[in-house]
JSON list of C-alpha atoms in Angstrom, two decimals:
[
{"chain": "A", "resi": 12, "resn": "MET", "atom": "CA", "xyz": [-287.47, -84.63, 64.26]},
{"chain": "A", "resi": 13, "resn": "ASP", "atom": "CA", "xyz": [-283.85, -84.93, 65.33]},
{"chain": "A", "resi": 14, "resn": "TYR", "atom": "CA", "xyz": [-282.59, -87.12, 62.51]},
{"chain": "A", "resi": 15, "resn": "LYS", "atom": "CA", "xyz": [-278.96, -86.91, 63.63]},
{"chain": "A", "resi": 16, "resn": "ALA", "atom": "CA", "xyz": [-279.81, -88.24, 67.10]},
{"chain": "A", "resi": 17, "resn": "ILE", "atom": "CA", "xyz": [-281.86, -91.08, 65.58]},
{"chain": "A", "resi": 18, "resn": "ALA", "atom": "CA", "xyz": [-278.96, -91.91, 63.22]},
{"chain": "A", "resi": 19, "resn": "GLN", "atom": "CA", "xyz": [-276.47, -92.03, 66.08]},
{"chain": "A", "resi": 20, "resn": "LYS", "atom": "CA", "xyz": [-278.76, -94.27, 68.16]},
{"chain": "A", "resi": 21, "resn": "THR", "atom": "CA", "xyz": [-279.30, -96.59, 65.18]},
{"chain": "A", "resi": 22, "resn": "VAL", "atom": "CA", "xyz": [-275.60, -97.04, 64.48]},
{"chain": "A", "resi": 23, "resn": "GLN", "atom": "CA", "xyz": [-275.07, -97.93, 68.16]},
{"chain": "A", "resi": 24, "resn": "GLU", "atom": "CA", "xyz": [-277.79, -100.57, 67.88]},
{"chain": "A", "resi": 25, "resn": "VAL", "atom": "CA", "xyz": [-276.13, -102.06, 64.78]},
{"chain": "A", "resi": 26, "resn": "LEU", "atom": "CA", "xyz": [-272.76, -102.07, 66.59]},
{"chain": "A", "resi": 27, "resn": "GLY", "atom": "CA", "xyz": [-274.52, -103.91, 69.43]},
{"chain": "A", "resi": 28, "resn": "TYR", "atom": "CA", "xyz": [-275.70, -106.59, 66.98]},
{"chain": "A", "resi": 29, "resn": "THR", "atom": "CA", "xyz": [-272.09, -107.24, 65.96]},
{"chain": "A", "resi": 30, "resn": "GLN", "atom": "CA", "xyz": [-271.26, -108.00, 69.59]},
{"chain": "A", "resi": 31, "resn": "ASP", "atom": "CA", "xyz": [-274.34, -110.17, 70.21]},
{"chain": "A", "resi": 32, "resn": "THR", "atom": "CA", "xyz": [-273.24, -113.79, 69.92]},
{"chain": "A", "resi": 33, "resn": "SER", "atom": "CA", "xyz": [-276.17, -115.63, 71.50]},
{"chain": "A", "resi": 34, "resn": "GLY", "atom": "CA", "xyz": [-279.29, -117.19, 70.01]},
{"chain": "A", "resi": 35, "resn": "TRP", "atom": "CA", "xyz": [-278.36, -117.05, 66.31]},
{"chain": "A", "resi": 36, "resn": "LYS", "atom": "CA", "xyz": [-279.54, -119.95, 64.18]},
{"chain": "A", "resi": 37, "resn": "VAL", "atom": "CA", "xyz": [-277.78, -120.61, 60.84]},
{"chain": "A", "resi": 38, "resn": "VAL", "atom": "CA", "xyz": [-280.47, -120.76, 58.14]},
{"chain": "A", "resi": 39, "resn": "LYS", "atom": "CA", "xyz": [-278.32, -120.83, 55.01]},
{"chain": "A", "resi": 40, "resn": "ILE", "atom": "CA", "xyz": [-274.63, -121.56, 54.53]},
{"chain": "A", "resi": 41, "resn": "SER", "atom": "CA", "xyz": [-272.34, -121.51, 51.51]},
{"chain": "A", "resi": 42, "resn": "LYS", "atom": "CA", "xyz": [-269.47, -119.08, 51.13]},
{"chain": "A", "resi": 43, "resn": "ILE", "atom": "CA", "xyz": [-272.01, -116.66, 52.57]},
{"chain": "A", "resi": 44, "resn": "THR", "atom": "CA", "xyz": [-273.60, -117.46, 55.92]},
{"chain": "A", "resi": 45, "resn": "VAL", "atom": "CA", "xyz": [-277.11, -116.30, 56.88]},
{"chain": "A", "resi": 46, "resn": "SER", "atom": "CA", "xyz": [-278.21, -116.56, 60.50]},
{"chain": "A", "resi": 47, "resn": "SER", "atom": "CA", "xyz": [-281.38, -115.34, 62.15]},
{"chain": "A", "resi": 48, "resn": "LYS", "atom": "CA", "xyz": [-282.97, -114.81, 65.53]},
{"chain": "A", "resi": 49, "resn": "ALA", "atom": "CA", "xyz": [-286.27, -113.33, 66.68]},
{"chain": "A", "resi": 50, "resn": "SER", "atom": "CA", "xyz": [-286.22, -109.53, 66.40]},
{"chain": "A", "resi": 51, "resn": "ARG", "atom": "CA", "xyz": [-286.87, -107.54, 69.55]},
{"chain": "A", "resi": 52, "resn": "LYS", "atom": "CA", "xyz": [-288.41, -104.79, 67.40]},
{"chain": "A", "resi": 53, "resn": "PHE", "atom": "CA", "xyz": [-291.30, -106.58, 65.68]},
{"chain": "A", "resi": 54, "resn": "HIS", "atom": "CA", "xyz": [-292.84, -110.03, 65.12]},
{"chain": "A", "resi": 55, "resn": "GLY", "atom": "CA", "xyz": [-290.26, -111.14, 62.62]},
{"chain": "A", "resi": 56, "resn": "ASN", "atom": "CA", "xyz": [-286.59, -112.00, 62.33]},
{"chain": "A", "resi": 57, "resn": "LEU", "atom": "CA", "xyz": [-283.30, -110.14, 62.59]},
{"chain": "A", "resi": 58, "resn": "TYR", "atom": "CA", "xyz": [-280.98, -111.58, 59.93]},
{"chain": "A", "resi": 59, "resn": "ARG", "atom": "CA", "xyz": [-277.21, -111.57, 59.95]},
{"chain": "A", "resi": 60, "resn": "VAL", "atom": "CA", "xyz": [-275.39, -112.16, 56.65]},
{"chain": "A", "resi": 61, "resn": "GLU", "atom": "CA", "xyz": [-271.60, -112.63, 56.47]},
{"chain": "A", "resi": 62, "resn": "GLY", "atom": "CA", "xyz": [-269.40, -112.74, 53.39]},
{"chain": "A", "resi": 63, "resn": "ILE", "atom": "CA", "xyz": [-265.93, -111.82, 52.17]},
{"chain": "A", "resi": 64, "resn": "ILE", "atom": "CA", "xyz": [-265.66, -109.11, 49.49]},
{"chain": "A", "resi": 65, "resn": "PRO", "atom": "CA", "xyz": [-262.51, -108.54, 47.39]},
{"chain": "A", "resi": 66, "resn": "GLU", "atom": "CA", "xyz": [-262.27, -104.81, 48.12]},
{"chain": "A", "resi": 67, "resn": "SER", "atom": "CA", "xyz": [-260.87, -102.60, 50.89]},
{"chain": "A", "resi": 68, "resn": "ALA", "atom": "CA", "xyz": [-263.31, -101.63, 53.66]},
{"chain": "A", "resi": 69, "resn": "ALA", "atom": "CA", "xyz": [-263.22, -97.92, 52.76]},
{"chain": "A", "resi": 70, "resn": "LYS", "atom": "CA", "xyz": [-264.00, -98.51, 49.08]},
{"chain": "A", "resi": 71, "resn": "LEU", "atom": "CA", "xyz": [-266.61, -101.15, 49.88]},
{"chain": "A", "resi": 72, "resn": "SER", "atom": "CA", "xyz": [-268.55, -98.84, 52.21]},
{"chain": "A", "resi": 73, "resn": "ASP", "atom": "CA", "xyz": [-268.44, -96.06, 49.59]},
{"chain": "A", "resi": 74, "resn": "PHE", "atom": "CA", "xyz": [-269.68, -98.50, 46.98]},
{"chain": "A", "resi": 75, "resn": "LEU", "atom": "CA", "xyz": [-272.60, -99.77, 49.06]},
{"chain": "A", "resi": 76, "resn": "TYR", "atom": "CA", "xyz": [-274.30, -96.41, 49.55]},
{"chain": "A", "resi": 77, "resn": "GLN", "atom": "CA", "xyz": [-273.59, -94.68, 46.22]},
{"chain": "A", "resi": 78, "resn": "THR", "atom": "CA", "xyz": [-277.03, -93.87, 44.99]},
{"chain": "A", "resi": 79, "resn": "GLY", "atom": "CA", "xyz": [-276.27, -93.36, 41.31]},
{"chain": "A", "resi": 80, "resn": "GLU", "atom": "CA", "xyz": [-274.68, -96.78, 40.97]},
{"chain": "A", "resi": 81, "resn": "ARG", "atom": "CA", "xyz": [-276.75, -98.85, 43.40]},
{"chain": "A", "resi": 82, "resn": "VAL", "atom": "CA", "xyz": [-279.57, -99.87, 41.08]},
{"chain": "A", "resi": 83, "resn": "THR", "atom": "CA", "xyz": [-277.06, -100.91, 38.39]},
{"chain": "A", "resi": 84, "resn": "TRP", "atom": "CA", "xyz": [-275.91, -103.87, 40.51]},
{"chain": "A", "resi": 85, "resn": "ASP", "atom": "CA", "xyz": [-278.50, -104.30, 43.30]},
{"chain": "A", "resi": 86, "resn": "LYS", "atom": "CA", "xyz": [-281.12, -106.40, 41.53]},
{"chain": "A", "resi": 87, "resn": "SER", "atom": "CA", "xyz": [-283.52, -106.13, 44.49]},
{"chain": "A", "resi": 88, "resn": "LEU", "atom": "CA", "xyz": [-284.14, -102.39, 43.90]},
{"chain": "A", "resi": 89, "resn": "GLN", "atom": "CA", "xyz": [-285.79, -100.36, 41.17]},
{"chain": "A", "resi": 90, "resn": "VAL", "atom": "CA", "xyz": [-285.18, -96.96, 42.84]},
{"chain": "A", "resi": 91, "resn": "TYR", "atom": "CA", "xyz": [-282.56, -95.76, 45.33]},
{"chain": "A", "resi": 92, "resn": "ASP", "atom": "CA", "xyz": [-282.46, -91.98, 45.68]},
{"chain": "A", "resi": 93, "resn": "ILE", "atom": "CA", "xyz": [-281.19, -89.52, 48.26]},
{"chain": "A", "resi": 94, "resn": "VAL", "atom": "CA", "xyz": [-284.18, -87.23, 48.89]},
{"chain": "A", "resi": 95, "resn": "HIS", "atom": "CA", "xyz": [-282.69, -85.14, 51.73]},
{"chain": "A", "resi": 96, "resn": "ARG", "atom": "CA", "xyz": [-279.09, -84.64, 52.85]},
{"chain": "A", "resi": 97, "resn": "ILE", "atom": "CA", "xyz": [-278.55, -83.76, 56.50]},
{"chain": "A", "resi": 98, "resn": "ASP", "atom": "CA", "xyz": [-274.74, -83.64, 56.39]},
{"chain": "A", "resi": 99, "resn": "SER", "atom": "CA", "xyz": [-271.93, -85.42, 54.55]},
{"chain": "A", "resi": 100, "resn": "ASP", "atom": "CA", "xyz": [-272.53, -88.68, 56.47]},
{"chain": "A", "resi": 101, "resn": "THR", "atom": "CA", "xyz": [-276.28, -88.57, 57.08]},
{"chain": "A", "resi": 102, "resn": "PHE", "atom": "CA", "xyz": [-279.12, -88.55, 54.56]},
{"chain": "A", "resi": 103, "resn": "ILE", "atom": "CA", "xyz": [-282.63, -89.77, 53.87]},
{"chain": "A", "resi": 104, "resn": "CYS", "atom": "CA", "xyz": [-283.16, -92.28, 51.05]},
{"chain": "A", "resi": 105, "resn": "HIS", "atom": "CA", "xyz": [-286.26, -93.35, 49.17]},
{"chain": "A", "resi": 106, "resn": "THR", "atom": "CA", "xyz": [-286.06, -96.90, 47.85]},
{"chain": "A", "resi": 107, "resn": "ILE", "atom": "CA", "xyz": [-288.49, -99.01, 45.86]},
{"chain": "A", "resi": 108, "resn": "THR", "atom": "CA", "xyz": [-287.91, -102.76, 45.75]},
{"chain": "A", "resi": 109, "resn": "GLN", "atom": "CA", "xyz": [-288.56, -105.16, 42.91]},
{"chain": "A", "resi": 110, "resn": "SER", "atom": "CA", "xyz": [-291.23, -107.81, 43.40]},
{"chain": "A", "resi": 111, "resn": "PHE", "atom": "CA", "xyz": [-289.77, -111.11, 44.54]},
{"chain": "A", "resi": 112, "resn": "ALA", "atom": "CA", "xyz": [-290.71, -114.70, 45.40]},
{"chain": "A", "resi": 113, "resn": "MET", "atom": "CA", "xyz": [-291.94, -115.07, 41.81]},
{"chain": "A", "resi": 114, "resn": "GLY", "atom": "CA", "xyz": [-294.24, -112.07, 42.21]},
{"chain": "A", "resi": 115, "resn": "SER", "atom": "CA", "xyz": [-295.88, -113.25, 45.42]},
{"chain": "A", "resi": 116, "resn": "ILE", "atom": "CA", "xyz": [-294.26, -110.32, 47.27]},
{"chain": "A", "resi": 117, "resn": "SER", "atom": "CA", "xyz": [-295.10, -107.08, 45.50]},
{"chain": "A", "resi": 118, "resn": "PRO", "atom": "CA", "xyz": [-292.76, -104.05, 45.43]},
{"chain": "A", "resi": 119, "resn": "ARG", "atom": "CA", "xyz": [-292.46, -102.06, 48.66]},
{"chain": "A", "resi": 120, "resn": "ASP", "atom": "CA", "xyz": [-291.18, -98.57, 49.18]},
{"chain": "A", "resi": 121, "resn": "PHE", "atom": "CA", "xyz": [-289.14, -97.34, 52.14]},
{"chain": "A", "resi": 122, "resn": "ILE", "atom": "CA", "xyz": [-287.99, -94.02, 53.55]},
{"chain": "A", "resi": 123, "resn": "ASP", "atom": "CA", "xyz": [-284.78, -94.66, 55.45]},
{"chain": "A", "resi": 124, "resn": "LEU", "atom": "CA", "xyz": [-282.35, -92.54, 57.43]},
{"chain": "A", "resi": 125, "resn": "VAL", "atom": "CA", "xyz": [-278.85, -93.64, 56.36]},
{"chain": "A", "resi": 126, "resn": "TYR", "atom": "CA", "xyz": [-275.73, -92.82, 58.38]},
{"chain": "A", "resi": 127, "resn": "ILE", "atom": "CA", "xyz": [-272.07, -93.71, 57.76]},
{"chain": "A", "resi": 128, "resn": "LYS", "atom": "CA", "xyz": [-269.83, -93.93, 60.82]},
{"chain": "A", "resi": 129, "resn": "ARG", "atom": "CA", "xyz": [-266.11, -94.63, 60.58]},
{"chain": "A", "resi": 130, "resn": "TYR", "atom": "CA", "xyz": [-264.35, -96.37, 63.43]},
{"chain": "A", "resi": 131, "resn": "GLU", "atom": "CA", "xyz": [-260.68, -96.93, 64.31]},
{"chain": "A", "resi": 132, "resn": "GLY", "atom": "CA", "xyz": [-259.09, -99.84, 62.47]},
{"chain": "A", "resi": 133, "resn": "ASN", "atom": "CA", "xyz": [-260.87, -98.96, 59.20]},
{"chain": "A", "resi": 134, "resn": "MET", "atom": "CA", "xyz": [-264.19, -100.46, 60.29]},
{"chain": "A", "resi": 135, "resn": "ASN", "atom": "CA", "xyz": [-267.15, -98.61, 58.77]},
{"chain": "A", "resi": 136, "resn": "ILE", "atom": "CA", "xyz": [-270.83, -99.03, 59.61]},
{"chain": "A", "resi": 137, "resn": "ILE", "atom": "CA", "xyz": [-273.59, -97.86, 57.29]},
{"chain": "A", "resi": 138, "resn": "SER", "atom": "CA", "xyz": [-276.76, -97.90, 59.38]},
{"chain": "A", "resi": 139, "resn": "SER", "atom": "CA", "xyz": [-280.29, -97.38, 58.20]},
{"chain": "A", "resi": 140, "resn": "LYS", "atom": "CA", "xyz": [-283.70, -97.12, 59.83]},
{"chain": "A", "resi": 141, "resn": "SER", "atom": "CA", "xyz": [-287.09, -96.12, 58.49]},
{"chain": "A", "resi": 142, "resn": "VAL", "atom": "CA", "xyz": [-288.34, -92.67, 59.51]},
{"chain": "A", "resi": 143, "resn": "ASP", "atom": "CA", "xyz": [-291.26, -90.39, 58.81]},
{"chain": "A", "resi": 144, "resn": "PHE", "atom": "CA", "xyz": [-290.40, -87.80, 56.19]},
{"chain": "A", "resi": 145, "resn": "PRO", "atom": "CA", "xyz": [-293.41, -85.53, 55.39]},
{"chain": "A", "resi": 146, "resn": "GLU", "atom": "CA", "xyz": [-292.15, -84.69, 51.88]},
{"chain": "A", "resi": 147, "resn": "TYR", "atom": "CA", "xyz": [-292.51, -88.37, 50.91]},
{"chain": "A", "resi": 148, "resn": "PRO", "atom": "CA", "xyz": [-295.76, -89.65, 52.43]},
{"chain": "A", "resi": 149, "resn": "PRO", "atom": "CA", "xyz": [-296.89, -93.22, 51.59]},
{"chain": "A", "resi": 150, "resn": "SER", "atom": "CA", "xyz": [-298.49, -93.47, 48.15]},
{"chain": "A", "resi": 151, "resn": "SER", "atom": "CA", "xyz": [-301.25, -95.76, 46.89]},
{"chain": "A", "resi": 152, "resn": "ASN", "atom": "CA", "xyz": [-298.78, -97.22, 44.33]},
{"chain": "A", "resi": 153, "resn": "TYR", "atom": "CA", "xyz": [-296.76, -99.18, 46.90]},
{"chain": "A", "resi": 154, "resn": "ILE", "atom": "CA", "xyz": [-297.09, -100.69, 50.34]},
{"chain": "A", "resi": 155, "resn": "ARG", "atom": "CA", "xyz": [-294.80, -98.67, 52.61]},
{"chain": "A", "resi": 156, "resn": "GLY", "atom": "CA", "xyz": [-292.44, -101.09, 54.36]},
{"chain": "A", "resi": 157, "resn": "TYR", "atom": "CA", "xyz": [-290.49, -100.38, 57.53]},
{"chain": "A", "resi": 158, "resn": "ASN", "atom": "CA", "xyz": [-286.83, -101.11, 58.27]},
{"chain": "A", "resi": 159, "resn": "HIS", "atom": "CA", "xyz": [-286.02, -101.50, 61.94]},
{"chain": "A", "resi": 160, "resn": "PRO", "atom": "CA", "xyz": [-282.32, -100.82, 62.61]},
{"chain": "A", "resi": 161, "resn": "CYS", "atom": "CA", "xyz": [-280.33, -102.39, 59.76]},
{"chain": "A", "resi": 162, "resn": "GLY", "atom": "CA", "xyz": [-276.74, -101.98, 58.65]},
{"chain": "A", "resi": 163, "resn": "PHE", "atom": "CA", "xyz": [-273.63, -102.96, 56.77]},
{"chain": "A", "resi": 164, "resn": "VAL", "atom": "CA", "xyz": [-270.48, -103.48, 58.81]},
{"chain": "A", "resi": 165, "resn": "CYS", "atom": "CA", "xyz": [-267.33, -103.35, 56.64]},
{"chain": "A", "resi": 166, "resn": "SER", "atom": "CA", "xyz": [-264.01, -104.30, 58.21]},
{"chain": "A", "resi": 167, "resn": "PRO", "atom": "CA", "xyz": [-260.64, -105.23, 56.71]},
{"chain": "A", "resi": 168, "resn": "MET", "atom": "CA", "xyz": [-259.53, -108.86, 56.78]},
{"chain": "A", "resi": 169, "resn": "LYS", "atom": "CA", "xyz": [-256.53, -108.96, 59.16]},
{"chain": "A", "resi": 170, "resn": "GLU", "atom": "CA", "xyz": [-254.56, -111.33, 56.93]},
{"chain": "A", "resi": 171, "resn": "ASN", "atom": "CA", "xyz": [-255.34, -109.35, 53.75]},
{"chain": "A", "resi": 172, "resn": "PRO", "atom": "CA", "xyz": [-256.61, -105.74, 54.12]},
{"chain": "A", "resi": 173, "resn": "ALA", "atom": "CA", "xyz": [-257.34, -105.59, 50.37]},
{"chain": "A", "resi": 174, "resn": "TYR", "atom": "CA", "xyz": [-260.30, -107.85, 51.26]},
{"chain": "A", "resi": 175, "resn": "SER", "atom": "CA", "xyz": [-263.15, -107.00, 53.59]},
{"chain": "A", "resi": 176, "resn": "LYS", "atom": "CA", "xyz": [-265.51, -108.87, 55.82]},
{"chain": "A", "resi": 177, "resn": "LEU", "atom": "CA", "xyz": [-269.03, -107.64, 55.18]},
{"chain": "A", "resi": 178, "resn": "VAL", "atom": "CA", "xyz": [-271.62, -108.35, 57.87]},
{"chain": "A", "resi": 179, "resn": "MET", "atom": "CA", "xyz": [-275.13, -107.20, 57.06]},
{"chain": "A", "resi": 180, "resn": "PHE", "atom": "CA", "xyz": [-277.99, -106.96, 59.58]},
{"chain": "A", "resi": 181, "resn": "VAL", "atom": "CA", "xyz": [-281.53, -106.80, 58.23]},
{"chain": "A", "resi": 182, "resn": "GLN", "atom": "CA", "xyz": [-284.89, -106.64, 60.03]},
{"chain": "A", "resi": 183, "resn": "THR", "atom": "CA", "xyz": [-287.46, -105.54, 57.53]},
{"chain": "A", "resi": 184, "resn": "GLU", "atom": "CA", "xyz": [-291.17, -105.34, 58.25]},
{"chain": "A", "resi": 185, "resn": "MET", "atom": "CA", "xyz": [-292.77, -105.85, 54.83]},
{"chain": "A", "resi": 186, "resn": "ARG", "atom": "CA", "xyz": [-296.28, -104.91, 56.00]},
{"chain": "A", "resi": 187, "resn": "GLY", "atom": "CA", "xyz": [-299.31, -105.68, 53.88]},
{"chain": "A", "resi": 188, "resn": "LYS", "atom": "CA", "xyz": [-300.96, -109.10, 54.17]},
{"chain": "A", "resi": 189, "resn": "LEU", "atom": "CA", "xyz": [-297.97, -111.36, 53.76]},
{"chain": "A", "resi": 190, "resn": "SER", "atom": "CA", "xyz": [-297.67, -114.66, 55.53]},
{"chain": "A", "resi": 191, "resn": "PRO", "atom": "CA", "xyz": [-294.54, -114.70, 57.73]},
{"chain": "A", "resi": 192, "resn": "SER", "atom": "CA", "xyz": [-293.66, -118.12, 56.28]},
{"chain": "A", "resi": 193, "resn": "ILE", "atom": "CA", "xyz": [-293.29, -116.62, 52.75]},
{"chain": "A", "resi": 194, "resn": "ILE", "atom": "CA", "xyz": [-290.86, -114.04, 54.08]},
{"chain": "A", "resi": 195, "resn": "GLU", "atom": "CA", "xyz": [-288.89, -116.62, 56.08]},
{"chain": "A", "resi": 196, "resn": "LYS", "atom": "CA", "xyz": [-288.60, -118.86, 53.03]},
{"chain": "A", "resi": 197, "resn": "THR", "atom": "CA", "xyz": [-287.47, -116.17, 50.61]},
{"chain": "A", "resi": 198, "resn": "MET", "atom": "CA", "xyz": [-285.40, -113.78, 52.76]},
{"chain": "A", "resi": 199, "resn": "PRO", "atom": "CA", "xyz": [-282.21, -115.92, 53.21]},
{"chain": "A", "resi": 200, "resn": "SER", "atom": "CA", "xyz": [-281.81, -116.45, 49.43]},
{"chain": "A", "resi": 201, "resn": "ASN", "atom": "CA", "xyz": [-282.47, -112.76, 48.74]},
{"chain": "A", "resi": 202, "resn": "LEU", "atom": "CA", "xyz": [-279.79, -111.76, 51.24]},
{"chain": "A", "resi": 203, "resn": "VAL", "atom": "CA", "xyz": [-277.25, -114.15, 49.70]},
{"chain": "A", "resi": 204, "resn": "ASN", "atom": "CA", "xyz": [-278.12, -112.72, 46.26]},
{"chain": "A", "resi": 205, "resn": "PHE", "atom": "CA", "xyz": [-277.48, -109.22, 47.55]},
{"chain": "A", "resi": 206, "resn": "ILE", "atom": "CA", "xyz": [-273.89, -110.13, 48.54]},
{"chain": "A", "resi": 207, "resn": "LEU", "atom": "CA", "xyz": [-273.32, -111.94, 45.21]},
{"chain": "A", "resi": 208, "resn": "ASN", "atom": "CA", "xyz": [-274.67, -108.92, 43.31]},
{"chain": "A", "resi": 209, "resn": "ALA", "atom": "CA", "xyz": [-272.41, -106.58, 45.32]},
{"chain": "A", "resi": 210, "resn": "LYS", "atom": "CA", "xyz": [-269.38, -108.73, 44.43]},
{"chain": "A", "resi": 211, "resn": "ASP", "atom": "CA", "xyz": [-270.35, -108.65, 40.74]},
{"chain": "A", "resi": 212, "resn": "GLY", "atom": "CA", "xyz": [-270.90, -104.89, 40.92]},
{"chain": "A", "resi": 213, "resn": "ILE", "atom": "CA", "xyz": [-267.48, -104.29, 42.44]},
{"chain": "A", "resi": 214, "resn": "LYS", "atom": "CA", "xyz": [-265.84, -106.53, 39.86]},
{"chain": "A", "resi": 215, "resn": "ALA", "atom": "CA", "xyz": [-267.55, -104.59, 37.06]},
{"chain": "A", "resi": 216, "resn": "HIS", "atom": "CA", "xyz": [-266.26, -101.29, 38.51]},
{"chain": "A", "resi": 217, "resn": "LYS", "atom": "CA", "xyz": [-262.72, -102.62, 38.59]},
{"chain": "A", "resi": 218, "resn": "THR", "atom": "CA", "xyz": [-262.61, -103.60, 34.92]},
{"chain": "A", "resi": 219, "resn": "PRO", "atom": "CA", "xyz": [-261.11, -101.08, 32.44]},
{"chain": "A", "resi": 220, "resn": "SER", "atom": "CA", "xyz": [-264.58, -100.35, 31.09]},
{"chain": "A", "resi": 221, "resn": "GLY", "atom": "CA", "xyz": [-265.91, -99.73, 34.61]},
{"chain": "A", "resi": 222, "resn": "ARG", "atom": "CA", "xyz": [-266.47, -96.13, 35.52]},
{"chain": "A", "resi": 223, "resn": "GLY", "atom": "CA", "xyz": [-264.63, -96.27, 38.82]},
{"chain": "A", "resi": 224, "resn": "PHE", "atom": "CA", "xyz": [-265.90, -95.17, 42.19]},
{"chain": "A", "resi": 225, "resn": "ARG", "atom": "CA", "xyz": [-267.65, -91.88, 42.22]},
{"chain": "A", "resi": 226, "resn": "HIS", "atom": "CA", "xyz": [-270.33, -90.08, 44.16]},
{"chain": "A", "resi": 227, "resn": "ASN", "atom": "CA", "xyz": [-273.67, -89.58, 42.56]},
{"chain": "A", "resi": 228, "resn": "SER", "atom": "CA", "xyz": [-276.61, -88.16, 44.45]},
{"chain": "A", "resi": 229, "resn": "HIS", "atom": "CA", "xyz": [-280.00, -86.58, 43.98]},
{"chain": "A", "resi": 230, "resn": "SER", "atom": "CA", "xyz": [-280.73, -83.89, 46.53]}
]
């Protein structure tokens, strides 16, 4: 399987979502806006989440994919491990989610191809898409979910480059026997919580007791 080619195609799809302005419906708004539209990939929604993060785009994108630190702030995950590294910007991750919606959605596991692409103007995209990876077949412990092209788009705020605009695209097929209405009810709040948790995680790293940004990976 040509993982690099898949990664490059996925990041182009995520870039395309940033330029797609039609058909979005705002489903939740606060300081963080969640919009959705019907996914073209499966019978579910593509979500777009937008928020402002008090960190530079370069540091924010590093922070979002650091495996060793991710589960310390991302309350939606119990496991986030790199299981195969293709090159410095491309790797395969195994994640296991927490249960959510008060236990009505049980943990899922995912095998995702993650790719970081840096653009001019300090915009970075971290794309991810589920792939088959024979070393990590589905197990009977978890329902194996599937992420259609997803991504984080980190770009500096023009008026203050020490802050970033984070736009997140998510289209996750939970699989199993879940009613679509349960997912539609719970997903917007979960996505808002992700951004809030990321802000808290960054703040914790900036305090004197924080350990600073560093790379941590499991090959």
